[in-house]
Short mmCIF file of C-alpha atoms in Angstrom, two decimals:
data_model
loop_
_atom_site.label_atom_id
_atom_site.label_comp_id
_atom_site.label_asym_id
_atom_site.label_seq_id
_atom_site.Cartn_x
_atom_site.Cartn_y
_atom_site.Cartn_z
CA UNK O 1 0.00 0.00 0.00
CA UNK O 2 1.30 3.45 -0.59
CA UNK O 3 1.86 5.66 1.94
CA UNK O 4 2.35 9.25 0.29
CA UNK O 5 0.86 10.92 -2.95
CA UNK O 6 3.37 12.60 -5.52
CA UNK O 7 2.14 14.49 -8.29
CA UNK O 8 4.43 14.84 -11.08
CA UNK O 9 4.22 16.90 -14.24
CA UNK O 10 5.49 20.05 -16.54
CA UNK O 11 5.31 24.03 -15.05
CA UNK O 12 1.55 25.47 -15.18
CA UNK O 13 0.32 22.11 -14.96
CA UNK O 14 -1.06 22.66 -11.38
CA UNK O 15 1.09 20.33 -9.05
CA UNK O 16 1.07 22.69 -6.48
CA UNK O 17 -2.23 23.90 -6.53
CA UNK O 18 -3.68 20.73 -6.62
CA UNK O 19 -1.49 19.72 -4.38
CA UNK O 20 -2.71 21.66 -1.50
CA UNK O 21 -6.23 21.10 -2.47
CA UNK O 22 -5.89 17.47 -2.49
CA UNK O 23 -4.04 17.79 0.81
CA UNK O 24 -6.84 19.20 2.23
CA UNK O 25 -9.40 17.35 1.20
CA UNK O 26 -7.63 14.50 2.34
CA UNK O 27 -6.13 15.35 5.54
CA UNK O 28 -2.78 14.77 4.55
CA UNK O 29 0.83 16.70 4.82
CA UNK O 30 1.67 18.80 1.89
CA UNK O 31 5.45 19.11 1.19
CA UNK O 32 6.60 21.52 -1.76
CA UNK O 33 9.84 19.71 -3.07
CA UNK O 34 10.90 23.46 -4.80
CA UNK O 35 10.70 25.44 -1.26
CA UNK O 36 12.64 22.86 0.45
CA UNK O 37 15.61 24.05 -2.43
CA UNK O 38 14.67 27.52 -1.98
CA UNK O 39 14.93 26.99 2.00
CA UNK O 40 18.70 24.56 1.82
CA UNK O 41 20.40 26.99 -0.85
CA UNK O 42 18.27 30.60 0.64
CA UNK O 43 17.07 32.19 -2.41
CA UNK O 44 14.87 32.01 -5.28
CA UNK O 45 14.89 29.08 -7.94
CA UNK O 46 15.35 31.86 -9.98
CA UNK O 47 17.98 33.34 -8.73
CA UNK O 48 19.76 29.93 -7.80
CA UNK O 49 19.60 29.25 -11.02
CA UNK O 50 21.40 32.50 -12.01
CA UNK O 51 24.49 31.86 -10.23
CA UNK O 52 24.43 27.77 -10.62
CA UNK O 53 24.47 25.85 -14.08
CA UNK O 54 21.53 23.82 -14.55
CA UNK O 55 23.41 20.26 -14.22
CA UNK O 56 24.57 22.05 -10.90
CA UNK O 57 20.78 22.82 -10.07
CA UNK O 58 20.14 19.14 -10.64
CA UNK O 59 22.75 17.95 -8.36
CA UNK O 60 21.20 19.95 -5.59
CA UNK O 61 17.73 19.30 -6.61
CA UNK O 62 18.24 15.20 -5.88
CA UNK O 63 20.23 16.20 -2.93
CA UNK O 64 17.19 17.37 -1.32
CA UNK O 65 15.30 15.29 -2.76
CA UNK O 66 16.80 12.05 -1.70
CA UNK O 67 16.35 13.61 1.97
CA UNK O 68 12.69 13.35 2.15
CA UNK O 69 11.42 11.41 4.44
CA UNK O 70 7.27 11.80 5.48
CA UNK O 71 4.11 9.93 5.71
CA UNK O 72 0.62 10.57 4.68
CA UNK O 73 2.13 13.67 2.35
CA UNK O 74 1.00 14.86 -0.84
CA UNK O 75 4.46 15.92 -2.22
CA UNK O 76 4.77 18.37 -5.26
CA UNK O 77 7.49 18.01 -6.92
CA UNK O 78 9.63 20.33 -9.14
CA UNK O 79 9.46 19.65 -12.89
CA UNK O 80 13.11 18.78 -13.38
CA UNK O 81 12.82 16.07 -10.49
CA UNK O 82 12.58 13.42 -13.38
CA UNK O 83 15.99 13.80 -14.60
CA UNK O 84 16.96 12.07 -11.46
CA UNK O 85 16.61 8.71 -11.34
CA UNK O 86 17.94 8.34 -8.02
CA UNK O 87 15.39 11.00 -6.44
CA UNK O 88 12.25 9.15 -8.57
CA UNK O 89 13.63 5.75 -6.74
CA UNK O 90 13.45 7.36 -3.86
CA UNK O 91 9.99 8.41 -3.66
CA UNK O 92 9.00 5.09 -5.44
CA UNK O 93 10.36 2.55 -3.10
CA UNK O 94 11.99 4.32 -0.04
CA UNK O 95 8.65 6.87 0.02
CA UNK O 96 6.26 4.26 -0.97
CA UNK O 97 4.49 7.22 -3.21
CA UNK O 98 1.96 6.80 -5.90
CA UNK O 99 3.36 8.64 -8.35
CA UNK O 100 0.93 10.75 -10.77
CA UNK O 101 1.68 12.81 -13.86
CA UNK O 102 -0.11 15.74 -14.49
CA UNK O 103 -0.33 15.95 -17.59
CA UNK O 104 -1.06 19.09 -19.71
CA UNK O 105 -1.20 18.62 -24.26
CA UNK O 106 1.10 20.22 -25.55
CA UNK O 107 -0.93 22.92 -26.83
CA UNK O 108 -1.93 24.23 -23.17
CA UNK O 109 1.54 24.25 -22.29
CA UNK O 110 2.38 26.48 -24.98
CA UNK O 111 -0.29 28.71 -24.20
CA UNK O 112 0.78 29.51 -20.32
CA UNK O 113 4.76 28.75 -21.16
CA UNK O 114 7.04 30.97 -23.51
CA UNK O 115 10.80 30.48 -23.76
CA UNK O 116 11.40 33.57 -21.70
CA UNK O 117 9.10 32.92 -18.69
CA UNK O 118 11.74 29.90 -18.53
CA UNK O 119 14.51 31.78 -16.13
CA UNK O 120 11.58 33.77 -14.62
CA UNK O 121 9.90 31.05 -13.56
CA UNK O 122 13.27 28.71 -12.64
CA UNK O 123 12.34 26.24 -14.96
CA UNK O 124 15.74 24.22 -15.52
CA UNK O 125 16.10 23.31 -19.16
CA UNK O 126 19.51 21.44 -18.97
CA UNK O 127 19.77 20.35 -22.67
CA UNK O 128 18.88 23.57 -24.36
CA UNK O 129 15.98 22.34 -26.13
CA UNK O 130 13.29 23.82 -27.68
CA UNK O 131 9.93 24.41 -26.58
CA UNK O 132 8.53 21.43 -28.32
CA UNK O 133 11.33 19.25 -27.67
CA UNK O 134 11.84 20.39 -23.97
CA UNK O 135 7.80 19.00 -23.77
CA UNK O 136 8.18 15.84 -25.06
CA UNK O 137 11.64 14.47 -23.62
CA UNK O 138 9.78 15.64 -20.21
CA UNK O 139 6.41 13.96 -20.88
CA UNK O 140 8.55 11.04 -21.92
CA UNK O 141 10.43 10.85 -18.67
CA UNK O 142 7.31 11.52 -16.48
CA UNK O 143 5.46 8.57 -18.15
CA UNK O 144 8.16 6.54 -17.74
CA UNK O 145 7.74 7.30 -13.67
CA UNK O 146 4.49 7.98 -13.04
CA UNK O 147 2.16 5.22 -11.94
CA UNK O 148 -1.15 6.55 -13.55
CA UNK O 149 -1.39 10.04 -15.88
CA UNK O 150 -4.33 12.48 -15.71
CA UNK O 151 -4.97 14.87 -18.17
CA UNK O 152 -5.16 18.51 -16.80
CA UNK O 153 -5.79 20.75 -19.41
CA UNK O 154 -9.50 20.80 -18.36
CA UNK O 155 -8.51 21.60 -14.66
CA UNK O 156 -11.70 20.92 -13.09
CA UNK O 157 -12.28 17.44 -14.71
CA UNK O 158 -9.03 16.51 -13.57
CA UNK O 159 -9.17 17.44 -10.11
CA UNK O 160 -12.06 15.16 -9.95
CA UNK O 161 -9.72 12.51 -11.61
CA UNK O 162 -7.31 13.21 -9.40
CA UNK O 163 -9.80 12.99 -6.10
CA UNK O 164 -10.70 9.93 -7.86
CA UNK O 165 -7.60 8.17 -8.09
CA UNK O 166 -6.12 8.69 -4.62
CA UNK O 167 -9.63 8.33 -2.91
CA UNK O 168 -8.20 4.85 -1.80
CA UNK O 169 -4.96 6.00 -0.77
CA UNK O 170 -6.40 8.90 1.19
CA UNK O 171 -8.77 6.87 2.87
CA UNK O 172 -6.38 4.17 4.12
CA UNK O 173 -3.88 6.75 5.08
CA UNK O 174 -6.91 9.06 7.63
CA UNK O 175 -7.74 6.04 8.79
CA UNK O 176 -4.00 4.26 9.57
CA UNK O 177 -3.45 8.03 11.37
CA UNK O 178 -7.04 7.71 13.00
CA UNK O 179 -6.43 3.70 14.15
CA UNK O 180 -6.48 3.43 18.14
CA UNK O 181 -4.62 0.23 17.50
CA UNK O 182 -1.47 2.33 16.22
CA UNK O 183 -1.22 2.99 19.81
CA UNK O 184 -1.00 -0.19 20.95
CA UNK O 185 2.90 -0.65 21.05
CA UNK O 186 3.52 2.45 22.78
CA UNK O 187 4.29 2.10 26.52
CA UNK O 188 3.42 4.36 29.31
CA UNK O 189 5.47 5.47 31.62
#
């Protein structure tokens, strides 16, 4: 059984967002992979990226990353997460997450995303592709991870999706933190 929620997926395509909503609704821990970065290296993605190269951003991204450690958490992570294999392990198998892509066509994504809003936004593009080609090696490598895919572009729809597909997971989780018999092998003193 899974024990935390991940949500996976290209900028703009709502992984924090939904993130806390589904959090909410759920009663679970929210954990913002991107903040923990800006927290460890104080600044910005941004302006980390400005005075890092991006295979240096990447380094430090799966060195946090490979330090989480939670329970009953909806992570978000940040869209360059997937270039790391190691961090993806991690949350698969040391995590125990269900991993889910949110994914956005193509066409959406160019409609919220130009090349410039790329530095503004810290988006790390370490092969210097193009717009197009930056979208589909990262689709690629987030459907290579992800353990079910739900199409965003219609946001409403796919929350619903989304509430859908981790209604089981949320449900065992409240309850495993609700159990009285998770008590059981503490002693008093």
């Amino acid at each position: 059984m899974y024990r935390n929620i991940c949500l996976i997926g290209l900028p703009f395509s709502g992984k924090t967002s939904f993130g806390k909503k589904l959090s909410n609704q759920c009663h679970l821990g929210f954990l913002e992979t991107d903040t923990m970065i800006e927290y460890k290296y104080r600044g910005s993605l941004p302006k980390i990226l400005e005075h890092t190269s991006p295979r240096n951003f990447l380094y430090k991204e799966e060195n946090v990353a490979t330090t989480v450690d939670c329970y009953n958490t909806v992570i978000s992570t940040g869209g360059s997460l997937v270039y790391s294999n190691e961090s993806m392990k991690h949350f698969q198998t040391n995590l125990q997450c269900k991993i889910i892509h949110l994914d956005i066509s193509y066409n959406t994504f160019k409609e919220k995303v130009d090349e410039t809003c790329f530095q503004s936004r810290g988006i790390v593009n370490p092969n210097h592709l193009t717009m197009k080609e930056f979208y589909y090696q990262r689709k690629n490598l987030y459907d290579l991870y992800s353990d079910v895919s739900i199409n965003m572009d219609d946001k409403e729809i796919g929350f619903k999706k989304l509430l859908n597909e981790t209604y089981d997971i949320g449900k065992h989780i409240y309850e495993t933190k609700l159990d009285p018999k998770m008590f059981d092998s503490f002693t008093t003193v």
